[in-house]
Amino acid sequence: MRYAIRAAFFDFPARLIDAAQASSHARYIEDGVLLIDHGKIIQLLGWEERTQVFDWEEYEYLDLRGKVIFPGFIDTHIHFPQIGMVGSWGEQLLEWLEEYTFPAEIDYQDRAFATEMAAKFLDQCLENGTTTALIFGSVHEGATDALFEAAERREMRIIAGKVMMDRFVPDALCEEVAESYQQTKNLIERWHNKGRLSYALTPRFAPTSTPELLTAVGQLKQEYPDVWLQTHLSENPQEIAWVKELFPDHQDYLSVYHHYGLTGPRSVFAHCLHLEEAEWQCLARSDSAISFCPTSNLFLGSGLFNLRKAHQHNVKIGMGTDIGAGTSFSLLRTLSEAYKVQQLQHYALTVAEAFYHATLGGAVSLSLDDKVGNFLPGKEADFIVIDCEVTPLQSLRQARCRDIWERLFVLMTLGDERNIRQTWVNGRCAFQRHDN
Ligand code: GUN
Ligand code: ZN
């Protein structure tokens, strides 16, 4: 239960006012020791400082020198029922939903199938170093129970919710407002704030929501003010035009959500690729967060997220894999694509900023930074053990690196799940990679 783990460590001890300045706020301890006790971080120290502080006898000592330990990755946007249809060819958002996504989600009405998939889904997260995620379920109450049960078994800190939708979807997925409200309420009562689990109201997006459904979502947010809210915003030009048609009285896409009381510090909007100035301002004023999903945005040809603009407006950012429009569970791969998306817009994303968004910045955007995201005393002990050299190419490239920033940048650019050697959740090793 008590461990003293010796390795190199990388984190951000404090929330950043300006993520673009991340390089000067990172903490890198080349030879450190992390003390954990019953799932909580006691302290992170330099190896030389250790003797004054702790009694060796009380801790199980693990020598992981040669590895770098990061806080667990935080995925701020991912779909549980889309694990089986990642990499579906040829279509952009609206056709992709019709052709591949809705049919895949229908299968989750089968509770046994959902249970089997929930285990596979969360194990994929752990193998990729993701310890916390904000997760879209399917429309089914039972499948959402299955997801929470699987997360509870793994002691993972997740926030998830049943999708709500009541138009323009296949009959098998289409709800009545009253049942959507009631099933959501049941799930909140069962799971919200149960151990490390929390609930997110999950209206899929404006086009599949009638005004009556959005009213019900707003009512739930009023009844349970501390639940989260997740949805999609401004991903694709046809989607945006459709929202204008369906909600002609609203000034822009975000105004629809804002009107129903769905913006706020616990609201996370995925994508946000084609925002108007007023929408940026509304996100900032309401303290809402954005999930930046580069592999998805490239895969569906949706557009390029403007990180510089997000900084100018001081809007919180987290990273999202957006499985299954996104193409990898790996936050390393996701950051590597984020770098390329920003290069196309002449913004040179630093590796420090990238890792900030995947760790503490993600925690801030989910309002979980009092619990996870770095190695401060009292935080929950979720972390990942990374080997920066698991392929011949990585080794020869790392040999030319002159400092830690270059080493981490090469990790981000060439890395993937093979670099994640262990994933620790709540103070115990939940995944250990055995292959090479
Ligand atoms: N917009 C509405 N639903 C979805 C979805 O499942 N994936 C993505 N990428 N965008 C959406
Ligand atoms: Zn999505």
Short mmCIF file of C-alpha atoms and ligand atoms in Angstrom, two decimals:
data_model
loop_
_atom_site.label_atom_id
_atom_site.label_comp_id
_atom_site.label_asym_id
_atom_site.label_seq_id
_atom_site.Cartn_x
_atom_site.Cartn_y
_atom_site.Cartn_z
CA MET A 1 0.00 0.00 0.00
CA ARG A 2 2.94 2.32 0.63
CA TYR A 3 5.46 2.79 -2.14
CA ALA A 4 8.63 4.79 -2.63
CA ILE A 5 9.26 4.95 -6.36
CA ARG A 6 12.57 6.18 -7.70
CA ALA A 7 12.69 7.54 -11.27
CA ALA A 8 12.71 10.81 -13.21
CA PHE A 9 9.52 12.88 -12.83
CA PHE A 10 7.77 15.49 -14.96
CA ASP A 11 4.74 17.57 -14.02
CA PHE A 12 3.31 21.06 -13.61
CA PRO A 13 2.99 21.97 -9.94
CA ALA A 14 0.54 24.83 -10.57
CA ARG A 15 -2.24 25.77 -12.91
CA LEU A 16 -1.02 28.11 -15.66
CA ILE A 17 -2.51 31.48 -16.43
CA ASP A 18 -1.01 31.29 -19.91
CA ALA A 19 -0.39 27.79 -21.25
CA ALA A 20 1.86 29.22 -23.97
CA GLN A 21 4.37 29.89 -21.14
CA ALA A 22 4.33 26.26 -20.00
CA SER A 23 8.08 25.68 -20.53
CA SER A 24 9.01 27.94 -17.64
CA HIS A 25 6.54 26.33 -15.22
CA ALA A 26 7.29 22.65 -15.69
CA ARG A 27 9.03 20.62 -12.99
CA TYR A 28 11.54 17.99 -14.07
CA ILE A 29 13.32 15.99 -11.41
CA GLU A 30 15.97 13.80 -12.98
CA ASP A 31 16.47 11.59 -9.92
CA GLY A 32 13.48 11.73 -7.63
CA VAL A 33 11.38 9.61 -5.34
CA LEU A 34 7.59 9.59 -5.17
CA LEU A 35 6.02 8.51 -1.90
CA ILE A 36 2.51 7.18 -2.05
CA ASP A 37 0.29 5.82 0.66
CA HIS A 38 -3.17 4.25 0.25
CA GLY A 39 -3.78 5.80 -3.14
CA LYS A 40 -2.61 9.29 -2.26
CA ILE A 41 0.59 11.15 -3.02
CA ILE A 42 2.52 11.95 0.12
CA GLN A 43 5.40 13.79 -1.52
CA LEU A 44 7.70 14.03 -4.52
CA LEU A 45 11.31 14.66 -3.53
CA GLY A 46 14.73 14.81 -5.08
CA TRP A 47 16.57 11.58 -4.23
CA GLU A 48 19.15 13.50 -2.21
CA GLU A 49 16.47 15.04 -0.01
CA ARG A 50 14.91 11.75 0.98
CA THR A 51 16.59 10.89 4.24
CA GLN A 52 15.23 13.70 6.37
CA VAL A 53 11.72 12.91 5.40
CA PHE A 54 10.82 9.28 5.37
CA ASP A 55 11.46 6.03 7.09
CA TRP A 56 12.62 3.41 4.56
CA GLU A 57 11.10 0.55 6.50
CA GLU A 58 7.57 1.72 5.93
CA TYR A 59 7.67 1.77 2.15
CA GLU A 60 8.03 -0.77 -0.59
CA TYR A 61 10.90 0.54 -2.69
CA LEU A 62 10.67 0.37 -6.50
CA ASP A 63 13.71 1.34 -8.50
CA LEU A 64 12.54 2.63 -11.90
CA ARG A 65 15.61 4.63 -12.80
CA GLY A 66 15.83 5.14 -16.56
CA LYS A 67 12.08 5.75 -16.79
CA VAL A 68 10.17 9.04 -16.66
CA ILE A 69 7.01 9.21 -14.57
CA PHE A 70 4.21 11.54 -15.69
CA PRO A 71 0.84 12.23 -14.13
CA GLY A 72 -1.74 9.96 -15.80
CA PHE A 73 -3.04 11.32 -19.09
CA ILE A 74 -6.46 12.95 -19.14
CA ASP A 75 -8.70 12.42 -22.15
CA THR A 76 -11.38 15.10 -22.21
CA HIS A 77 -13.44 13.66 -25.06
CA ILE A 78 -13.98 10.03 -26.05
CA HIS A 79 -16.93 7.81 -27.02
CA PHE A 80 -17.32 4.43 -25.33
CA PRO A 81 -19.61 2.85 -27.98
CA GLN A 82 -17.30 3.80 -30.85
CA ILE A 83 -14.38 1.53 -29.98
CA GLY A 84 -15.48 -0.98 -32.61
CA MET A 85 -15.73 1.42 -35.55
CA VAL A 86 -12.51 3.44 -35.35
CA GLY A 87 -11.07 4.11 -38.80
CA SER A 88 -14.27 4.01 -40.87
CA TRP A 89 -13.52 5.18 -44.41
CA GLY A 90 -14.54 8.08 -46.57
CA GLU A 91 -17.17 10.25 -44.94
CA GLN A 92 -17.26 13.57 -43.14
CA LEU A 93 -19.19 14.20 -39.94
CA LEU A 94 -22.89 13.97 -40.83
CA GLU A 95 -22.55 11.08 -43.29
CA TRP A 96 -20.07 9.35 -40.98
CA LEU A 97 -22.64 9.46 -38.17
CA GLU A 98 -25.36 7.94 -40.39
CA GLU A 99 -23.22 5.39 -42.12
CA TYR A 100 -21.05 4.04 -39.33
CA THR A 101 -21.63 5.60 -35.92
CA PHE A 102 -25.33 5.19 -35.27
CA PRO A 103 -25.34 1.54 -36.46
CA ALA A 104 -22.39 0.79 -34.13
CA GLU A 105 -24.12 2.45 -31.17
CA ILE A 106 -27.33 0.44 -31.66
CA ASP A 107 -25.43 -2.69 -30.58
CA TYR A 108 -25.09 -1.27 -27.06
CA GLN A 109 -28.73 -1.97 -26.32
CA ASP A 110 -27.42 -5.48 -25.53
CA ARG A 111 -26.24 -5.23 -21.94
CA ALA A 112 -23.93 -8.28 -22.11
CA PHE A 113 -22.19 -6.86 -25.18
CA ALA A 114 -21.86 -3.47 -23.47
CA THR A 115 -20.30 -5.11 -20.42
CA GLU A 116 -17.74 -6.92 -22.55
CA MET A 117 -16.94 -3.71 -24.46
CA ALA A 118 -16.68 -1.58 -21.30
CA ALA A 119 -13.84 -3.78 -20.06
CA LYS A 120 -12.06 -3.60 -23.43
CA PHE A 121 -12.59 0.15 -23.66
CA LEU A 122 -11.19 1.00 -20.22
CA ASP A 123 -8.31 -1.45 -20.65
CA GLN A 124 -7.40 0.38 -23.85
CA CYS A 125 -7.39 3.64 -21.89
CA LEU A 126 -5.07 2.16 -19.27
CA GLU A 127 -2.73 0.60 -21.85
CA ASN A 128 -2.37 4.02 -23.40
CA GLY A 129 -1.67 5.76 -20.10
CA THR A 130 -5.07 7.42 -19.75
CA THR A 131 -6.21 7.35 -16.15
CA THR A 132 -9.04 9.89 -16.31
CA ALA A 133 -11.52 10.51 -19.10
CA LEU A 134 -14.70 12.41 -19.85
CA ILE A 135 -16.71 9.79 -21.72
CA PHE A 136 -19.76 9.74 -23.97
CA GLY A 137 -21.83 6.61 -23.43
CA SER A 138 -24.46 5.33 -25.84
CA VAL A 139 -28.10 6.30 -25.49
CA HIS A 140 -28.68 3.22 -23.32
CA GLU A 141 -29.01 3.35 -19.54
CA GLY A 142 -27.79 -0.25 -19.16
CA ALA A 143 -24.66 0.29 -21.25
CA THR A 144 -23.83 3.37 -19.18
CA ASP A 145 -24.22 1.30 -16.01
CA ALA A 146 -21.83 -1.22 -17.55
CA LEU A 147 -19.25 1.51 -18.18
CA PHE A 148 -19.46 2.87 -14.62
CA GLU A 149 -19.24 -0.64 -13.16
CA ALA A 150 -16.11 -1.39 -15.18
CA ALA A 151 -14.52 1.91 -14.10
CA GLU A 152 -15.41 1.26 -10.47
CA ARG A 153 -13.74 -2.15 -10.67
CA ARG A 154 -10.57 -0.48 -11.99
CA GLU A 155 -10.81 2.38 -9.45
CA MET A 156 -10.52 4.89 -12.31
CA ARG A 157 -11.58 8.49 -11.99
CA ILE A 158 -13.98 8.95 -14.89
CA ILE A 159 -16.82 11.29 -15.74
CA ALA A 160 -19.39 9.80 -18.09
CA GLY A 161 -22.96 10.08 -19.22
CA LYS A 162 -25.66 8.48 -21.29
CA VAL A 163 -26.16 10.22 -24.63
CA MET A 164 -29.47 12.10 -24.93
CA MET A 165 -31.06 12.50 -28.40
CA ASP A 166 -34.60 12.76 -29.65
CA ARG A 167 -34.51 13.51 -33.37
CA PHE A 168 -32.69 12.80 -36.64
CA VAL A 169 -31.32 9.49 -35.41
CA PRO A 170 -32.44 5.91 -36.23
CA ASP A 171 -35.62 4.80 -34.42
CA ALA A 172 -33.62 2.33 -32.34
CA LEU A 173 -31.67 5.23 -30.80
CA CYS A 174 -34.41 7.85 -30.62
CA GLU A 175 -35.77 8.75 -27.18
CA GLU A 176 -38.82 10.48 -25.78
CA VAL A 177 -37.86 13.52 -23.72
CA ALA A 178 -39.47 12.11 -20.58
CA GLU A 179 -37.57 8.80 -20.76
CA SER A 180 -34.29 10.54 -21.54
CA TYR A 181 -34.79 12.78 -18.51
CA GLN A 182 -35.77 9.89 -16.24
CA GLN A 183 -32.97 7.54 -17.29
CA THR A 184 -30.42 10.32 -16.90
CA LYS A 185 -31.77 11.08 -13.44
CA ASN A 186 -31.55 7.39 -12.50
CA LEU A 187 -27.93 7.28 -13.58
CA ILE A 188 -27.03 10.48 -11.71
CA GLU A 189 -28.59 9.05 -8.55
CA ARG A 190 -26.72 5.77 -8.96
CA TRP A 191 -23.28 7.01 -10.00
CA HIS A 192 -22.61 10.70 -9.46
CA ASN A 193 -19.90 11.20 -6.83
CA LYS A 194 -19.78 7.48 -6.09
CA GLY A 195 -16.11 7.00 -5.21
CA ARG A 196 -14.09 8.26 -8.17
CA LEU A 197 -17.06 8.34 -10.57
CA SER A 198 -18.96 11.42 -11.69
CA TYR A 199 -21.80 12.11 -14.07
CA ALA A 200 -21.92 14.29 -17.18
CA LEU A 201 -25.15 15.34 -18.85
CA THR A 202 -24.60 14.32 -22.46
CA PRO A 203 -26.89 15.83 -25.11
CA ARG A 204 -25.20 14.54 -28.28
CA PHE A 205 -25.31 17.89 -30.13
CA ALA A 206 -27.87 20.51 -31.05
CA PRO A 207 -29.11 18.88 -34.30
CA THR A 208 -30.24 15.68 -32.53
CA SER A 209 -31.91 17.64 -29.71
CA THR A 210 -35.34 19.23 -29.82
CA PRO A 211 -35.80 22.43 -27.81
CA GLU A 212 -37.81 20.28 -25.37
CA LEU A 213 -34.88 17.92 -24.85
CA LEU A 214 -32.49 20.83 -24.25
CA THR A 215 -34.99 22.22 -21.76
CA ALA A 216 -34.92 18.89 -19.90
CA VAL A 217 -31.11 18.93 -19.90
CA GLY A 218 -31.15 22.46 -18.48
CA GLN A 219 -33.61 21.34 -15.81
CA LEU A 220 -31.32 18.48 -14.79
CA LYS A 221 -28.40 20.90 -14.59
CA GLN A 222 -30.47 23.03 -12.22
CA GLU A 223 -31.50 20.05 -10.12
CA TYR A 224 -27.92 18.73 -9.96
CA PRO A 225 -25.67 21.79 -10.30
CA ASP A 226 -22.47 19.87 -9.65
CA VAL A 227 -22.82 17.41 -12.53
CA TRP A 228 -20.74 17.98 -15.66
CA LEU A 229 -22.00 18.64 -19.17
CA GLN A 230 -20.43 17.47 -22.42
CA THR A 231 -21.47 17.97 -26.01
CA HIS A 232 -20.16 18.82 -29.49
CA LEU A 233 -19.81 22.34 -30.86
CA SER A 234 -18.86 23.81 -34.23
CA GLU A 235 -17.13 20.82 -35.74
CA ASN A 236 -18.17 20.85 -39.39
CA PRO A 237 -19.57 23.51 -41.77
CA GLN A 238 -22.67 21.46 -42.76
CA GLU A 239 -23.39 20.81 -39.10
CA ILE A 240 -23.17 24.53 -38.31
CA ALA A 241 -25.48 25.45 -41.22
CA TRP A 242 -27.95 22.81 -40.00
CA VAL A 243 -27.96 24.26 -36.50
CA LYS A 244 -28.71 27.72 -37.97
CA GLU A 245 -31.67 26.20 -39.83
CA LEU A 246 -33.01 24.30 -36.83
CA PHE A 247 -32.55 27.14 -34.33
CA PRO A 248 -33.09 30.29 -36.43
CA ASP A 249 -33.78 32.48 -33.42
CA HIS A 250 -30.32 32.01 -31.95
CA GLN A 251 -27.42 34.19 -32.93
CA ASP A 252 -24.92 31.35 -33.29
CA TYR A 253 -24.36 27.66 -32.45
CA LEU A 254 -23.13 28.18 -28.89
CA SER A 255 -26.05 30.50 -28.12
CA VAL A 256 -28.32 27.48 -28.41
CA TYR A 257 -26.54 25.70 -25.56
CA HIS A 258 -26.11 28.91 -23.60
CA HIS A 259 -29.82 29.68 -23.85
CA TYR A 260 -30.68 26.38 -22.15
CA GLY A 261 -28.19 26.95 -19.33
CA LEU A 262 -25.65 24.44 -20.59
CA THR A 263 -22.48 26.57 -20.51
CA GLY A 264 -20.38 26.90 -17.36
CA PRO A 265 -17.25 25.83 -15.50
CA ARG A 266 -18.15 22.14 -15.71
CA SER A 267 -19.15 22.23 -19.37
CA VAL A 268 -16.83 20.77 -22.00
CA PHE A 269 -17.38 21.44 -25.69
CA ALA A 270 -15.62 19.15 -28.16
CA HIS A 271 -14.00 20.55 -31.31
CA CYS A 272 -14.89 24.30 -31.57
CA LEU A 273 -13.24 24.60 -34.98
CA HIS A 274 -15.25 27.34 -36.68
CA LEU A 275 -16.29 29.62 -33.83
CA GLU A 276 -17.45 33.19 -34.32
CA GLU A 277 -16.02 35.93 -32.13
CA ALA A 278 -19.15 36.03 -29.95
CA GLU A 279 -18.84 32.30 -29.31
CA TRP A 280 -15.24 32.64 -28.12
CA GLN A 281 -16.36 35.37 -25.79
CA CYS A 282 -19.24 33.31 -24.46
CA LEU A 283 -16.93 30.34 -23.77
CA ALA A 284 -14.55 32.64 -21.89
CA ARG A 285 -17.23 34.48 -19.92
CA SER A 286 -18.98 31.28 -18.90
CA ASP A 287 -15.66 29.59 -17.97
CA SER A 288 -16.50 26.65 -20.23
CA ALA A 289 -13.75 24.37 -21.58
CA ILE A 290 -12.84 23.10 -25.03
CA SER A 291 -11.68 19.61 -25.90
CA PHE A 292 -9.13 19.77 -28.73
CA CYS A 293 -9.34 16.54 -30.76
CA PRO A 294 -6.71 16.71 -33.50
CA THR A 295 -6.78 13.12 -34.80
CA SER A 296 -10.55 13.33 -35.17
CA ASN A 297 -10.49 16.76 -36.80
CA LEU A 298 -7.98 15.54 -39.38
CA PHE A 299 -9.62 12.16 -39.92
CA LEU A 300 -13.08 13.61 -40.62
CA GLY A 301 -11.61 16.60 -42.49
CA SER A 302 -13.41 18.88 -40.05
CA GLY A 303 -10.84 21.66 -39.75
CA LEU A 304 -7.94 23.03 -37.74
CA PHE A 305 -8.38 24.03 -34.11
CA ASN A 306 -6.99 27.50 -33.41
CA LEU A 307 -5.03 27.18 -30.18
CA ARG A 308 -3.63 30.70 -30.42
CA LYS A 309 -7.17 32.10 -30.43
CA ALA A 310 -8.10 29.97 -27.44
CA HIS A 311 -5.17 31.53 -25.56
CA GLN A 312 -6.12 35.03 -26.66
CA HIS A 313 -9.57 34.47 -25.22
CA ASN A 314 -8.23 32.68 -22.17
CA VAL A 315 -10.39 29.60 -22.68
CA LYS A 316 -9.50 26.33 -20.91
CA ILE A 317 -8.23 23.54 -23.16
CA GLY A 318 -7.97 19.80 -22.70
CA MET A 319 -6.95 17.11 -25.19
CA GLY A 320 -9.45 14.62 -26.56
CA THR A 321 -8.86 11.44 -28.54
CA ASP A 322 -12.50 11.41 -29.73
CA ILE A 323 -12.44 7.69 -30.44
CA GLY A 324 -14.00 6.63 -32.91
CA ALA A 325 -13.68 9.70 -35.16
CA GLY A 326 -10.25 10.02 -33.60
CA THR A 327 -7.86 7.30 -34.60
CA SER A 328 -5.90 6.48 -31.45
CA PHE A 329 -6.40 6.04 -27.72
CA SER A 330 -2.86 7.34 -27.27
CA LEU A 331 -2.51 10.86 -25.92
CA LEU A 332 1.11 10.77 -27.15
CA ARG A 333 -0.09 10.28 -30.71
CA THR A 334 -2.82 12.85 -30.15
CA LEU A 335 -0.26 15.45 -29.02
CA SER A 336 1.90 14.68 -32.01
CA GLU A 337 -1.04 15.41 -34.31
CA ALA A 338 -1.85 18.53 -32.29
CA TYR A 339 1.64 19.79 -33.03
CA LYS A 340 1.09 19.30 -36.79
CA VAL A 341 -2.32 20.98 -36.72
CA GLN A 342 -0.72 24.01 -35.05
CA GLN A 343 2.23 23.99 -37.48
CA LEU A 344 -0.25 24.41 -40.33
CA GLN A 345 -1.32 27.63 -38.59
CA HIS A 346 2.22 28.81 -37.79
CA TYR A 347 1.89 28.21 -34.06
CA ALA A 348 4.84 26.18 -32.78
CA LEU A 349 3.32 24.15 -29.95
CA THR A 350 5.99 23.49 -27.34
CA VAL A 351 6.31 20.06 -25.81
CA ALA A 352 5.75 21.63 -22.39
CA GLU A 353 2.45 23.14 -23.45
CA ALA A 354 1.44 19.89 -25.12
CA PHE A 355 2.06 17.82 -21.97
CA TYR A 356 0.34 20.49 -19.87
CA HIS A 357 -2.85 20.07 -21.91
CA ALA A 358 -2.66 16.28 -21.53
CA THR A 359 -2.15 16.40 -17.74
CA LEU A 360 -2.84 19.32 -15.40
CA GLY A 361 -4.48 21.46 -18.10
CA GLY A 362 -6.90 18.60 -18.80
CA ALA A 363 -7.61 18.34 -15.08
CA VAL A 364 -8.28 22.10 -14.94
CA SER A 365 -10.62 21.89 -17.92
CA LEU A 366 -12.55 19.13 -16.11
CA SER A 367 -12.46 20.99 -12.76
CA LEU A 368 -10.57 18.04 -11.30
CA ASP A 369 -7.27 19.80 -10.63
CA ASP A 370 -7.77 19.53 -6.86
CA LYS A 371 -7.69 15.73 -7.29
CA VAL A 372 -5.47 14.73 -10.22
CA GLY A 373 -3.06 16.16 -12.79
CA ASN A 374 0.26 16.46 -10.92
CA PHE A 375 2.33 15.15 -7.99
CA LEU A 376 1.35 17.60 -5.27
CA PRO A 377 0.86 16.12 -1.78
CA GLY A 378 -2.69 14.85 -1.29
CA LYS A 379 -3.39 14.26 -4.97
CA GLU A 380 -4.69 10.88 -6.07
CA ALA A 381 -1.84 8.62 -7.15
CA ASP A 382 -2.59 8.21 -10.87
CA PHE A 383 0.59 8.16 -12.92
CA ILE A 384 2.37 6.52 -15.83
CA VAL A 385 5.83 5.06 -16.17
CA ILE A 386 7.31 5.91 -19.56
CA ASP A 387 10.28 4.46 -21.37
CA CYS A 388 11.44 6.97 -24.00
CA GLU A 389 13.27 4.32 -26.04
CA VAL A 390 11.27 1.28 -27.07
CA THR A 391 12.16 1.08 -30.76
CA PRO A 392 15.49 1.23 -32.60
CA LEU A 393 14.45 4.51 -34.21
CA GLN A 394 13.53 6.05 -30.87
CA SER A 395 16.88 4.98 -29.42
CA LEU A 396 18.98 6.40 -32.18
CA ARG A 397 17.00 9.62 -32.26
CA GLN A 398 17.13 10.01 -28.47
CA ALA A 399 20.93 9.65 -28.65
CA ARG A 400 21.09 13.00 -30.45
CA CYS A 401 18.89 14.85 -27.94
CA ARG A 402 20.70 17.57 -26.03
CA ASP A 403 18.27 18.24 -23.21
CA ILE A 404 15.07 17.07 -21.62
CA TRP A 405 12.90 19.20 -23.91
CA GLU A 406 14.30 17.51 -26.99
CA ARG A 407 13.93 14.12 -25.33
CA LEU A 408 10.29 14.76 -24.51
CA PHE A 409 9.56 16.22 -27.92
CA VAL A 410 10.95 13.10 -29.61
CA LEU A 411 8.88 10.99 -27.20
CA MET A 412 5.80 12.94 -28.25
CA THR A 413 6.59 12.77 -31.96
CA LEU A 414 7.65 9.12 -32.25
CA GLY A 415 5.89 7.72 -29.20
CA ASP A 416 2.75 5.65 -28.76
CA GLU A 417 1.30 3.10 -26.37
CA ARG A 418 4.48 0.99 -26.49
CA ASN A 419 6.23 3.71 -24.48
CA ILE A 420 3.75 3.31 -21.62
CA ARG A 421 5.32 0.62 -19.44
CA GLN A 422 3.06 0.90 -16.40
CA THR A 423 -0.13 2.73 -15.54
CA TRP A 424 -0.91 3.32 -11.88
CA VAL A 425 -4.42 4.08 -10.71
CA ASN A 426 -5.29 5.13 -7.19
CA GLY A 427 -1.92 4.03 -5.86
CA ARG A 428 -1.66 0.63 -7.47
CA CYS A 429 -0.27 -0.68 -10.72
CA ALA A 430 -3.30 -1.27 -12.95
CA PHE A 431 -1.41 -2.05 -16.16
CA GLN A 432 2.04 -3.41 -16.82
CA ARG A 433 3.38 -3.91 -20.34
CA HIS A 434 5.26 -7.18 -20.79
CA ASP A 435 6.20 -7.16 -24.47
CA ASN A 436 8.91 -5.07 -25.95
N1 GUN B 1 -21.19 15.15 -33.35
C1 GUN B 1 -22.28 14.49 -32.91
N2 GUN B 1 -22.00 13.22 -32.59
C2 GUN B 1 -20.69 13.06 -32.82
C3 GUN B 1 -19.81 11.96 -32.67
O1 GUN B 1 -20.17 10.86 -32.25
N3 GUN B 1 -18.51 12.17 -33.02
C4 GUN B 1 -18.07 13.36 -33.47
N4 GUN B 1 -16.78 13.51 -33.79
N5 GUN B 1 -18.88 14.41 -33.63
C5 GUN B 1 -20.18 14.26 -33.31
ZN ZN B 2 -17.13 13.30 -30.12
#
